[in-house]
mmCIF file with all atom_site columns, C-alpha atoms in Angstrom:
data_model
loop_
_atom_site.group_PDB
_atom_site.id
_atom_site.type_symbol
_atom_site.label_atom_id
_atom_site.label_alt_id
_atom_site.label_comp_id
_atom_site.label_asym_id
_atom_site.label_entity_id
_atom_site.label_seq_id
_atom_site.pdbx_PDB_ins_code
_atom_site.Cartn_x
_atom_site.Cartn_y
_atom_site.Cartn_z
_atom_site.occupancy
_atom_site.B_iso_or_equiv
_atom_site.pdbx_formal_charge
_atom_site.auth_seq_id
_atom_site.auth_comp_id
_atom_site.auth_asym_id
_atom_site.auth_atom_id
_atom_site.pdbx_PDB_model_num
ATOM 1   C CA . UNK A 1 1   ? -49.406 -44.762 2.933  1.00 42.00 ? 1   UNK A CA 1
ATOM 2   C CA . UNK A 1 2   ? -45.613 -43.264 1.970  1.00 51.00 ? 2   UNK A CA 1
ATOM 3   C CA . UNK A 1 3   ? -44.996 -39.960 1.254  1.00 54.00 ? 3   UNK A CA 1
ATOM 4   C CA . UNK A 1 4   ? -44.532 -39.068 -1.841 1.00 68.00 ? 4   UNK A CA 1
ATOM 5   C CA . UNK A 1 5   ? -41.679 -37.278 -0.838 1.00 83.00 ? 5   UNK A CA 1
ATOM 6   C CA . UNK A 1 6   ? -38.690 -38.415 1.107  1.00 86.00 ? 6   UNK A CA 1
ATOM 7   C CA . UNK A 1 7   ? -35.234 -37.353 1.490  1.00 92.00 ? 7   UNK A CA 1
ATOM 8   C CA . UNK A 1 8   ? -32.533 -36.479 -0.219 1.00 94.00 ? 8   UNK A CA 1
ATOM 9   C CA . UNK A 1 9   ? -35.296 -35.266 -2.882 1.00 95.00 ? 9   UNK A CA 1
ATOM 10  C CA . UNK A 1 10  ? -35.922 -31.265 -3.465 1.00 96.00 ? 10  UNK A CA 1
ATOM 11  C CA . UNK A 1 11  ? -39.135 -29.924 -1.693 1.00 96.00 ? 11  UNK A CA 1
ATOM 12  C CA . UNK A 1 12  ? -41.663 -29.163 -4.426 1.00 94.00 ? 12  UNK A CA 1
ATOM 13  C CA . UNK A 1 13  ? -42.869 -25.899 -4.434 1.00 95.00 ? 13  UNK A CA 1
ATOM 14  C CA . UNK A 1 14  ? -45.876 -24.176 -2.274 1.00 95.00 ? 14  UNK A CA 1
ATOM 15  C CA . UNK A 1 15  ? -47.427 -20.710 -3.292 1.00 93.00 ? 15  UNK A CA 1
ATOM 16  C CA . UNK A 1 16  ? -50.266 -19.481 -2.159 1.00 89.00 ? 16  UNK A CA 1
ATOM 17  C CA . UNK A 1 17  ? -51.479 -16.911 1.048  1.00 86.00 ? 17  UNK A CA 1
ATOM 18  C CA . UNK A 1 18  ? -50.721 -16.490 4.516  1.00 87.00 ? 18  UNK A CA 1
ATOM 19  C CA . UNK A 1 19  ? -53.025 -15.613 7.481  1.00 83.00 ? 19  UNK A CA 1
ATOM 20  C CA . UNK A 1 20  ? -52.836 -12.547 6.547  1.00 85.00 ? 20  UNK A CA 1
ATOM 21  C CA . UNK A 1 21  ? -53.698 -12.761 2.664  1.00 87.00 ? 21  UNK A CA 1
ATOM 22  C CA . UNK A 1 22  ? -49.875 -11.947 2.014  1.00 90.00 ? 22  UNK A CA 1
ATOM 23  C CA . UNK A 1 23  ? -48.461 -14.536 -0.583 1.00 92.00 ? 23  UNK A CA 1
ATOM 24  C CA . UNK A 1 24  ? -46.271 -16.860 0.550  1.00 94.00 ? 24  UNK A CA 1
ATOM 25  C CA . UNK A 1 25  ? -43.880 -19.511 -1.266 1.00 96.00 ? 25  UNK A CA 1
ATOM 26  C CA . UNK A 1 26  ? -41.517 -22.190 0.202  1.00 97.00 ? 26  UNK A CA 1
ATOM 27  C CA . UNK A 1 27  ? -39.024 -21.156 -2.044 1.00 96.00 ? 27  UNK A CA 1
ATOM 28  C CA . UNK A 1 28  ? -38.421 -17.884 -0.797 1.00 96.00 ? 28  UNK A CA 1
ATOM 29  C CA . UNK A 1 29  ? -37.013 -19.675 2.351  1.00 96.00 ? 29  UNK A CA 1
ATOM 30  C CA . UNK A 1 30  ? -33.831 -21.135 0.050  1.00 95.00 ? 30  UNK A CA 1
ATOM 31  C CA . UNK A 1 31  ? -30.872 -20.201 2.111  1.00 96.00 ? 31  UNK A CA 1
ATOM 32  C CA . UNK A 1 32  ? -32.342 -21.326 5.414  1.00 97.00 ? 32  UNK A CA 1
ATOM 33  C CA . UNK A 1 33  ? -33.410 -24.237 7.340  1.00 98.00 ? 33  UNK A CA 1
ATOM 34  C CA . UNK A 1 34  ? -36.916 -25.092 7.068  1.00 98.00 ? 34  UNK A CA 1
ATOM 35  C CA . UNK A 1 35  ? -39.348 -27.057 9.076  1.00 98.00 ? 35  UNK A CA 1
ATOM 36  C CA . UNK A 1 36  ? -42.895 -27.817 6.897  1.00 98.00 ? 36  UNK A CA 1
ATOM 37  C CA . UNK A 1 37  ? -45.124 -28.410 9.635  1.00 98.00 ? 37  UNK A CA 1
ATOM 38  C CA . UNK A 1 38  ? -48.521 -30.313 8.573  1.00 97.00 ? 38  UNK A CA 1
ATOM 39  C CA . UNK A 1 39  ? -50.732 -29.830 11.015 1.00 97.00 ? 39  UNK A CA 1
ATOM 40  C CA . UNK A 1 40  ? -54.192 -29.258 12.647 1.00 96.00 ? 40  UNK A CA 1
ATOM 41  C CA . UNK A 1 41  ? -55.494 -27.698 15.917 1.00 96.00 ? 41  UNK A CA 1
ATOM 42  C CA . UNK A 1 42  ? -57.643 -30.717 17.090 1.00 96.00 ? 42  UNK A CA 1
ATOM 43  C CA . UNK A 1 43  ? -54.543 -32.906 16.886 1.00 97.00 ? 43  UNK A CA 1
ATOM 44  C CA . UNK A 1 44  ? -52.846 -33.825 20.058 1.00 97.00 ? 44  UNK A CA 1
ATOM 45  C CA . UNK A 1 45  ? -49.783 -34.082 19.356 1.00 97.00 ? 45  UNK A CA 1
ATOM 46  C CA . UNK A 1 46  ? -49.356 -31.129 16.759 1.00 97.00 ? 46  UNK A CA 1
ATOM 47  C CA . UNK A 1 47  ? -50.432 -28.923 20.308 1.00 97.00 ? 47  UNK A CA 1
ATOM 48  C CA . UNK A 1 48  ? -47.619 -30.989 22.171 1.00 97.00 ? 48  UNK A CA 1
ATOM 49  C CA . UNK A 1 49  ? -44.937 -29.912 19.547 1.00 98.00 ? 49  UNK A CA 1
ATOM 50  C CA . UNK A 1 50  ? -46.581 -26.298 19.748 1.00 97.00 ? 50  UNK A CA 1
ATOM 51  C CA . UNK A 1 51  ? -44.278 -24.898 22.680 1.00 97.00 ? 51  UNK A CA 1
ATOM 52  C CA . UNK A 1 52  ? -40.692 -26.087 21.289 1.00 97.00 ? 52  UNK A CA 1
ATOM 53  C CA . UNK A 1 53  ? -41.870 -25.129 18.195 1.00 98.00 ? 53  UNK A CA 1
ATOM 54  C CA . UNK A 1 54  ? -42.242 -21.660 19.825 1.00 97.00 ? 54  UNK A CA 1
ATOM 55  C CA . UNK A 1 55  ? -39.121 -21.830 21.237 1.00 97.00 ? 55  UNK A CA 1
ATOM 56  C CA . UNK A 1 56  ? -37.501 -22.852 17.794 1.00 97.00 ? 56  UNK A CA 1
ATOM 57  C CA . UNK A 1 57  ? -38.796 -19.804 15.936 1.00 97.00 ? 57  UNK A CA 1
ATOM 58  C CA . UNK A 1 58  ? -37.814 -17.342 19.100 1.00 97.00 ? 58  UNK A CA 1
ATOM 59  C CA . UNK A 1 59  ? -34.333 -19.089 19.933 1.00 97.00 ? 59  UNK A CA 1
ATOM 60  C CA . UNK A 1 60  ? -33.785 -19.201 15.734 1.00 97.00 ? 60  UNK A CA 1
ATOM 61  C CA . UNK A 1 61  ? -34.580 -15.545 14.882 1.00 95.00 ? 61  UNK A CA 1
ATOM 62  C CA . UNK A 1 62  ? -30.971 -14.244 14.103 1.00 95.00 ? 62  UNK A CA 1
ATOM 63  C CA . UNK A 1 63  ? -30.362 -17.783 12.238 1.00 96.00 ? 63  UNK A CA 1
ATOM 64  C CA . UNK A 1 64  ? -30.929 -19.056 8.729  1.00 97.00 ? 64  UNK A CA 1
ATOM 65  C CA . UNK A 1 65  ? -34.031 -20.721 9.631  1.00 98.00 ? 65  UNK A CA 1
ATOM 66  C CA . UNK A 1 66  ? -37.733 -20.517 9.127  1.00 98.00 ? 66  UNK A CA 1
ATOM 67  C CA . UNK A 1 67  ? -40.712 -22.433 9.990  1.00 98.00 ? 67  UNK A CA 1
ATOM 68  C CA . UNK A 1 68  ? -43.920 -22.329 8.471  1.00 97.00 ? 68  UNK A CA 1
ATOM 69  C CA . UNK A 1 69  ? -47.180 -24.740 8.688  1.00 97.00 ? 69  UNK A CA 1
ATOM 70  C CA . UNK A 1 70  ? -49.918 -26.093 6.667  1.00 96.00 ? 70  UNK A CA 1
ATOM 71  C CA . UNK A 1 71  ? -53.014 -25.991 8.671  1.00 96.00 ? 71  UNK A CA 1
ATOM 72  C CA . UNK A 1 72  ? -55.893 -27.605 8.248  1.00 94.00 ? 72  UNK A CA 1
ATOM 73  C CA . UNK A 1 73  ? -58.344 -26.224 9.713  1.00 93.00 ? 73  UNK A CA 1
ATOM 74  C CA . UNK A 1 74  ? -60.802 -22.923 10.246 1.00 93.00 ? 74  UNK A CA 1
ATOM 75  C CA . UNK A 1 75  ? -59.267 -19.759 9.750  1.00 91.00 ? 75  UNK A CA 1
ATOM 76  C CA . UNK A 1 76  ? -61.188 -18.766 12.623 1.00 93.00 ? 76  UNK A CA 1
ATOM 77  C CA . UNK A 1 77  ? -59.644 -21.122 14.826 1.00 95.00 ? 77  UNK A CA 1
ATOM 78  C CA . UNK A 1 78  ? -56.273 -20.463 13.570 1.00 95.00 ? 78  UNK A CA 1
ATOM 79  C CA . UNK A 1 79  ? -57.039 -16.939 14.346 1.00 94.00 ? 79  UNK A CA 1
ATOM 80  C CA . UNK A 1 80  ? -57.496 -17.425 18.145 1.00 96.00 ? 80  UNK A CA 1
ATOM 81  C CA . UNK A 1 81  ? -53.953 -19.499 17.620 1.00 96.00 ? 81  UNK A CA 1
ATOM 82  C CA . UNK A 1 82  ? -52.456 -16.417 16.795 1.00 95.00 ? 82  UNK A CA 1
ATOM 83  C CA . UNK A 1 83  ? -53.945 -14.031 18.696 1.00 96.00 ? 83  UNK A CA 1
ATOM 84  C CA . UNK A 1 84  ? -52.701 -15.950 21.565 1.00 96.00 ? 84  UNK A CA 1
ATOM 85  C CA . UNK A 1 85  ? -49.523 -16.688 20.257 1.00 95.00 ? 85  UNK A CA 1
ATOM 86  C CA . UNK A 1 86  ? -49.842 -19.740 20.398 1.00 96.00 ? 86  UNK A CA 1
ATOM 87  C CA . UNK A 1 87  ? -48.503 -20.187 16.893 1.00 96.00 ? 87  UNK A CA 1
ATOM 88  C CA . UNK A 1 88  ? -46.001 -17.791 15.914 1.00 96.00 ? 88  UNK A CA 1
ATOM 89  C CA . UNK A 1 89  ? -45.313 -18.766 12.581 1.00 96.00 ? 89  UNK A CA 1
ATOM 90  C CA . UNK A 1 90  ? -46.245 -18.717 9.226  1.00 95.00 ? 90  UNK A CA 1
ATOM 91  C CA . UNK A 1 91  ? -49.534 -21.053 7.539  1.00 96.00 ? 91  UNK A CA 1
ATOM 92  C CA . UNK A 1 92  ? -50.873 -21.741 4.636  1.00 95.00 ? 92  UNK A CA 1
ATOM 93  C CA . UNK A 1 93  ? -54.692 -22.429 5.515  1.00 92.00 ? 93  UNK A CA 1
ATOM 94  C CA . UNK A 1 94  ? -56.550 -25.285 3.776  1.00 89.00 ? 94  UNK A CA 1
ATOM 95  C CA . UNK A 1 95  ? -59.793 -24.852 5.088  1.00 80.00 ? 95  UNK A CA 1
ATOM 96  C CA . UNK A 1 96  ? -61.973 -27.816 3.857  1.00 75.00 ? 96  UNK A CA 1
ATOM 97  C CA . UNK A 1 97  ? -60.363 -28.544 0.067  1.00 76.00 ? 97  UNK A CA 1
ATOM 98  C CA . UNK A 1 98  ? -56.550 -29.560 0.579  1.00 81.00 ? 98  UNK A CA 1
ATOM 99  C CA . UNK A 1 99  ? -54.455 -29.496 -2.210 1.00 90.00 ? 99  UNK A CA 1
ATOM 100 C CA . UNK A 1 100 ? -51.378 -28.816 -0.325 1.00 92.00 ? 100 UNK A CA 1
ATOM 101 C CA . UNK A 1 101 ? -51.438 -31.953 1.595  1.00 91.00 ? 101 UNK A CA 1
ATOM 102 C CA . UNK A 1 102 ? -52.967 -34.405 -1.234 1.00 90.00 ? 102 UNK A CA 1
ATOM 103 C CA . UNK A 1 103 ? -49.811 -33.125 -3.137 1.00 91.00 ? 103 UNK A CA 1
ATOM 104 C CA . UNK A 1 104 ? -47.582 -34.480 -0.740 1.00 92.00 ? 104 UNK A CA 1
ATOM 105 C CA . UNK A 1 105 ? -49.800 -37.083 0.192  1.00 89.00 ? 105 UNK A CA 1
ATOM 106 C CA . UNK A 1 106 ? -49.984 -36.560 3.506  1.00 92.00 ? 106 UNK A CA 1
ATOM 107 C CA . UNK A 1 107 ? -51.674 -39.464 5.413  1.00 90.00 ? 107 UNK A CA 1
ATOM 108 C CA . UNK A 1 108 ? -51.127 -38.378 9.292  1.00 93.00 ? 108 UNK A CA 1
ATOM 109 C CA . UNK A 1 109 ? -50.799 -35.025 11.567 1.00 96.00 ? 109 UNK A CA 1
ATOM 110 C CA . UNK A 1 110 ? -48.455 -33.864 12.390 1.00 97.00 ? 110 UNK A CA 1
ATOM 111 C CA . UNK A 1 111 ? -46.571 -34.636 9.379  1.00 96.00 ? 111 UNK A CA 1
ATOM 112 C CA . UNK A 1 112 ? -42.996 -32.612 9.544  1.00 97.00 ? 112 UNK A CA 1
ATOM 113 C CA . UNK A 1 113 ? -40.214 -32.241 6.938  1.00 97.00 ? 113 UNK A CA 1
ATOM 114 C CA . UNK A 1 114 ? -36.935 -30.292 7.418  1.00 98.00 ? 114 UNK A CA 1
ATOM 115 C CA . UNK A 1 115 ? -35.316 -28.571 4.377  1.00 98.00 ? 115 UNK A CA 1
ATOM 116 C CA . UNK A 1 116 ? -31.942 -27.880 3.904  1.00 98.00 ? 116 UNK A CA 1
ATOM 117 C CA . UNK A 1 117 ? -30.700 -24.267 2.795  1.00 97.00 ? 117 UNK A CA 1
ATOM 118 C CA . UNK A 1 118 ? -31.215 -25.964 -0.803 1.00 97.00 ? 118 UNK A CA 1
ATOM 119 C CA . UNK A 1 119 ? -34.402 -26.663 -0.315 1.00 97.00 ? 119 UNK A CA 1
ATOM 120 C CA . UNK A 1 120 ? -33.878 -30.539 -0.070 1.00 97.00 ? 120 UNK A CA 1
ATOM 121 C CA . UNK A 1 121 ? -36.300 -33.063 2.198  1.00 97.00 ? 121 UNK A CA 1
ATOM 122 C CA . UNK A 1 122 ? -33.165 -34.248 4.467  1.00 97.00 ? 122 UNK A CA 1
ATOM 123 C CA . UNK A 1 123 ? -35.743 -35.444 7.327  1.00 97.00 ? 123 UNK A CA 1
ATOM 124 C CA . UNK A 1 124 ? -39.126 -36.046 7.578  1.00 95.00 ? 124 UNK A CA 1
ATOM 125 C CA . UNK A 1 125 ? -42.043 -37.944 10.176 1.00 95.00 ? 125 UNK A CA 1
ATOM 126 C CA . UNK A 1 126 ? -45.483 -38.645 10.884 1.00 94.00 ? 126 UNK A CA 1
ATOM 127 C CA . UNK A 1 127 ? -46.606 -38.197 13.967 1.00 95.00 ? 127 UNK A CA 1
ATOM 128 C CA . UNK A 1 128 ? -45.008 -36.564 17.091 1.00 96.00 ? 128 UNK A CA 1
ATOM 129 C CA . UNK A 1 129 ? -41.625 -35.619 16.538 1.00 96.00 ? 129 UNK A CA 1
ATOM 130 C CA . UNK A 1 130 ? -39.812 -34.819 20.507 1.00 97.00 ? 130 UNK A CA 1
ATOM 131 C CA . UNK A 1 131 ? -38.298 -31.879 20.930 1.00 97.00 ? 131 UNK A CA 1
ATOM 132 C CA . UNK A 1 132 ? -34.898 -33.010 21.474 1.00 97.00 ? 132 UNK A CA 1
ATOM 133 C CA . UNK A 1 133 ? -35.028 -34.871 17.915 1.00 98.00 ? 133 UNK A CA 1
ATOM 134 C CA . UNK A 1 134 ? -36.128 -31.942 16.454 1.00 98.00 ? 134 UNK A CA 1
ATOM 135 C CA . UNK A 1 135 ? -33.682 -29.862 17.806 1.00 98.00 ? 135 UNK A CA 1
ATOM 136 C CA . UNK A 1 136 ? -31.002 -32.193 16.731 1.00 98.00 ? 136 UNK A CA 1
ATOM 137 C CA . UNK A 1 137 ? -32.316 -32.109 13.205 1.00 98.00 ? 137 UNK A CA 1
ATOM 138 C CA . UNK A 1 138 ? -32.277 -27.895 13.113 1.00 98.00 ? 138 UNK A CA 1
ATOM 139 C CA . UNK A 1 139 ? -29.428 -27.518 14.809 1.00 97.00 ? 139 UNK A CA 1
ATOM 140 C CA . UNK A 1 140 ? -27.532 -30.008 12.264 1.00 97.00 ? 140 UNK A CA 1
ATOM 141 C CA . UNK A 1 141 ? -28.402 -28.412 9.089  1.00 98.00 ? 141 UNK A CA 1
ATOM 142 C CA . UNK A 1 142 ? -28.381 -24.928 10.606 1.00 97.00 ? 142 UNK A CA 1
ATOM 143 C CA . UNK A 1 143 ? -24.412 -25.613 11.124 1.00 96.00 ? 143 UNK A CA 1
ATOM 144 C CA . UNK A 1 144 ? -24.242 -26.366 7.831  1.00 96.00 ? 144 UNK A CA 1
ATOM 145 C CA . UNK A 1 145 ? -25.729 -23.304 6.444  1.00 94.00 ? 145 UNK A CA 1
ATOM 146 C CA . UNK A 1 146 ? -22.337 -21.469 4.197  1.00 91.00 ? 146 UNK A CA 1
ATOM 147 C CA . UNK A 1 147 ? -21.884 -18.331 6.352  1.00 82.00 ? 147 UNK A CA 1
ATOM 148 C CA . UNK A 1 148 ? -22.559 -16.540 3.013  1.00 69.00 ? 148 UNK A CA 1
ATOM 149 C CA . UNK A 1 149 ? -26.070 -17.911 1.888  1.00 51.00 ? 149 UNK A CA 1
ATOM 150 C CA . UNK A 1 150 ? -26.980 -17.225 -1.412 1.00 57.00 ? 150 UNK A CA 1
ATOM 151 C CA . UNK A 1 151 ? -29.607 -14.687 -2.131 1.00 63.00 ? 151 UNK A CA 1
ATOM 152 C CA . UNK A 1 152 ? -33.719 -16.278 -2.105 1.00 66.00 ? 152 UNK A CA 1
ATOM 153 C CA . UNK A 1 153 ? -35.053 -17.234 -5.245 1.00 63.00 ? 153 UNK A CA 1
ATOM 154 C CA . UNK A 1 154 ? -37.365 -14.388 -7.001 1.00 63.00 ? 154 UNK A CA 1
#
């Protein structure tokens, strides 16, 4: 099944809550790389990616870039994820009901998309993703980040 989205099209919007209850929206991230990580905690190779994904959001801190995930899963699980550090990044939970995903029709985990600083799909896979083609993707549209982003949307 295709993705509804692909790129060179604008991300749709995601609102909704963190881990933590605090809300969170894609958009807010507008001025920065993003990887959208679909993903779930009994899926092998969403727990392969985990480490470089790790090292992206530590290695990435003082750049325009942000990565957030839509788990699937229990919150308790996810919770233990954390408190590990294990993942070290932002989630929307869909516990059970998942209208994140059906919106973007995702068929397969992990499924990832990177934004631009627009906010535009410019890659996006199912299944594992190495870390070296990840990298390569980041590091890309990081470069290409104006030195001067503009401000997040409200």
């Amino acid at each position: 099944k295709e993705s509804a989205f692909l790129p060179g099209m604008p991300a749709p919007e995601i609102e909704g809550v963190d881990f933590d209850g605090v809300a969170l929206k894609l958009s807010e991230h507008r001025g920065k790389v993003v990887v959208l990580d679909f993903w779930a905690d009994w899926c092998p190779p969403c727990q392969q990616m985990w480490p470089h994904e790790r090292q992206l959001v530590e290695d990435l801190k003082d750049a325009p870039f942000a990565m957030v995930g839509v788990y699937s899963g229990k919150q308790s699980t996810l919770q233990k994820l954390i408190n590990e550090k294990t993942v070290t990044w932002k989630n929307w939970i869909e516990d059970g009901e998942s209208p994140i995903a059906t919106k973007w029709r995702v068929s397969g985990f992990p499924t990832i998309y990177v934004l631009d600083h627009d906010g535009v799909i410019r890659y996006q896979a199912v299944g594992y993703v190495t870390d070296a083609q990840l990298s390569k993707w980041v590091q890309e549209l990081v470069a290409k980040v104006p030195k001067t982003a503009p401000p997040a949307a409200p």
